[in-house]
Amino acid sequence: MENLLKRTINDLVTENHVRASVLYYFGVKFYDYKTETLAEVCSNHGLKAASVIKALELINDDKETTQRQLQSLPVELMVEYLKHAHYLFVKKRIPYIAQLIDGVTEVDFRYKTLSADLKSIFPLFVQDFIEHIYEEEDTFFSYVSQLSRFLKDDVPSSEVFYLMEKNSVREFALDHEVHDNEMEGFRKFTNNYTYCDEADLHIKVLYSELERLEKDLILHAKIENEILFPKALQLERLVKLKFHDLSKSN
């Protein structure tokens, strides 16, 4: 603990770029305090050093939810898990990257044009991304939730029958494939997130975060494609069987 407190912010972030995001969530933009020690930053911001260090150490603790664990969840909990992931993307990850881009000022001449382009392109990506996930929640997630509720007799059969006339899991799946890798353009734009050794620390952190975001979005899409959609298809089949049984009993 003492060793971390004595080190400068620049040193800590250079060693592990993800630490910049941890500091950001504590209200510290690393590029404004590069020469200060962690102890000085904690003192000046009224932060508990132990809490900050614990958060910094957690990023090395790989306890992410595995796909096998998600596979065991019922479909309604899968939907809630994915909604929470959407919330984290929209409220934490994307705003953090946006402020990194906005904070780019003095950079190596090789990155001046690129950083200026990112400032104009990233907001467009954010707008499209937010529209996509909200549409997904309002249509597909809502559809799946209604099917699940119907099997528990929580929704009138007429309401679900009308929904199924207008929607199908297969149609949602086909539409989802179009949005599978929304960040492919950024990867090409930044030459696979590679930078030269002389690049500013700010650029290194920014590229690392863009790459992390793309990997997490790809994993998110994979979870939807390989776990949620099959579960939703099975759910849809069960609903159709229930309608069949209801029709025979009438």
PDB file of N, CA and C in Angstrom, residues 2 15 33 56 69-70 77 105 110 126 137 166-167 171 176 192 206 229 233 235 240 242 244:
ATOM      1  N   GLU A   2       1.886   1.270   0.862  1.00  0.00           N
ATOM      2  CA  GLU A   2       2.769   2.435   0.958  1.00  0.00           C
ATOM      3  C   GLU A   2       3.479   2.699  -0.368  1.00  0.00           C
ATOM      4  N   GLU A  15       2.186   1.936 -16.060  1.00  0.00           N
ATOM      5  CA  GLU A  15       2.339   0.514 -15.739  1.00  0.00           C
ATOM      6  C   GLU A  15       1.092  -0.289 -16.101  1.00  0.00           C
ATOM      7  N   TYR A  33      -3.035  15.258 -13.309  1.00  0.00           N
ATOM      8  CA  TYR A  33      -2.239  15.086 -12.082  1.00  0.00           C
ATOM      9  C   TYR A  33      -1.063  14.129 -12.301  1.00  0.00           C
ATOM     10  N   LEU A  56      -7.894  -0.116  -7.177  1.00  0.00           N
ATOM     11  CA  LEU A  56      -6.793  -0.312  -8.130  1.00  0.00           C
ATOM     12  C   LEU A  56      -6.347  -1.774  -8.171  1.00  0.00           C
ATOM     13  N   GLN A  69     -21.743 -19.705 -16.354  1.00  0.00           N
ATOM     14  CA  GLN A  69     -22.643 -19.234 -15.297  1.00  0.00           C
ATOM     15  C   GLN A  69     -23.891 -18.606 -15.900  1.00  0.00           C
ATOM     16  N   LEU A  70     -23.699 -17.816 -16.955  1.00  0.00           N
ATOM     17  CA  LEU A  70     -24.834 -17.163 -17.605  1.00  0.00           C
ATOM     18  C   LEU A  70     -25.757 -18.184 -18.246  1.00  0.00           C
ATOM     19  N   LEU A  77     -33.681 -13.541 -16.058  1.00  0.00           N
ATOM     20  CA  LEU A  77     -32.487 -13.019 -15.388  1.00  0.00           C
ATOM     21  C   LEU A  77     -31.396 -12.669 -16.398  1.00  0.00           C
ATOM     22  N   THR A 105      -5.175  17.200 -25.649  1.00  0.00           N
ATOM     23  CA  THR A 105      -4.775  18.567 -26.037  1.00  0.00           C
ATOM     24  C   THR A 105      -3.441  18.518 -26.770  1.00  0.00           C
ATOM     25  N   ARG A 110       2.082  13.124 -34.749  1.00  0.00           N
ATOM     26  CA  ARG A 110       1.535  11.992 -35.498  1.00  0.00           C
ATOM     27  C   ARG A 110       0.091  11.687 -35.127  1.00  0.00           C
ATOM     28  N   VAL A 126     -21.565   7.003 -30.393  1.00  0.00           N
ATOM     29  CA  VAL A 126     -22.328   6.959 -29.139  1.00  0.00           C
ATOM     30  C   VAL A 126     -23.820   7.083 -29.414  1.00  0.00           C
ATOM     31  N   GLU A 137     -33.877  -3.022 -26.074  1.00  0.00           N
ATOM     32  CA  GLU A 137     -34.580  -3.207 -24.808  1.00  0.00           C
ATOM     33  C   GLU A 137     -36.084  -3.025 -24.974  1.00  0.00           C
ATOM     34  N   LYS A 166     -46.715  -9.992 -34.674  1.00  0.00           N
ATOM     35  CA  LYS A 166     -45.868  -8.898 -35.179  1.00  0.00           C
ATOM     36  C   LYS A 166     -44.370  -9.181 -35.058  1.00  0.00           C
ATOM     37  N   ASN A 167     -43.981 -10.095 -34.165  1.00  0.00           N
ATOM     38  CA  ASN A 167     -42.558 -10.307 -33.880  1.00  0.00           C
ATOM     39  C   ASN A 167     -42.180 -11.782 -33.896  1.00  0.00           C
ATOM     40  N   GLU A 171     -36.385 -13.016 -36.403  1.00  0.00           N
ATOM     41  CA  GLU A 171     -36.265 -11.689 -37.022  1.00  0.00           C
ATOM     42  C   GLU A 171     -35.374 -10.780 -36.185  1.00  0.00           C
ATOM     43  N   HIS A 176     -29.997  -8.305 -35.283  1.00  0.00           N
ATOM     44  CA  HIS A 176     -28.892  -8.167 -34.334  1.00  0.00           C
ATOM     45  C   HIS A 176     -27.543  -8.386 -35.003  1.00  0.00           C
ATOM     46  N   ASN A 192      -5.681  -0.988 -35.703  1.00  0.00           N
ATOM     47  CA  ASN A 192      -5.764  -2.036 -34.671  1.00  0.00           C
ATOM     48  C   ASN A 192      -5.276  -1.563 -33.302  1.00  0.00           C
ATOM     49  N   LEU A 206      -6.053   6.020 -24.106  1.00  0.00           N
ATOM     50  CA  LEU A 206      -7.235   6.120 -24.963  1.00  0.00           C
ATOM     51  C   LEU A 206      -7.360   4.907 -25.881  1.00  0.00           C
ATOM     52  N   PHE A 229     -30.416 -15.666 -27.357  1.00  0.00           N
ATOM     53  CA  PHE A 229     -31.276 -16.003 -28.492  1.00  0.00           C
ATOM     54  C   PHE A 229     -31.723 -17.468 -28.480  1.00  0.00           C
ATOM     55  N   LEU A 233     -35.603 -18.539 -28.245  1.00  0.00           N
ATOM     56  CA  LEU A 233     -36.243 -19.434 -29.222  1.00  0.00           C
ATOM     57  C   LEU A 233     -36.987 -20.565 -28.520  1.00  0.00           C
ATOM     58  N   LEU A 235     -38.109 -20.478 -25.484  1.00  0.00           N
ATOM     59  CA  LEU A 235     -39.234 -19.839 -24.800  1.00  0.00           C
ATOM     60  C   LEU A 235     -40.397 -19.643 -25.770  1.00  0.00           C
ATOM     61  N   LYS A 240     -45.828 -21.230 -27.962  1.00  0.00           N
ATOM     62  CA  LYS A 240     -46.640 -21.766 -29.066  1.00  0.00           C
ATOM     63  C   LYS A 240     -47.323 -23.068 -28.656  1.00  0.00           C
ATOM     64  N   LYS A 242     -48.155 -23.842 -25.625  1.00  0.00           N
ATOM     65  CA  LYS A 242     -49.212 -23.483 -24.677  1.00  0.00           C
ATOM     66  C   LYS A 242     -50.444 -22.989 -25.425  1.00  0.00           C
ATOM     67  N   HIS A 244     -51.275 -23.901 -28.386  1.00  0.00           N
ATOM     68  CA  HIS A 244     -51.839 -25.104 -29.004  1.00  0.00           C
ATOM     69  C   HIS A 244     -52.710 -25.862 -28.007  1.00  0.00           C
TER      70      HIS A 244
END
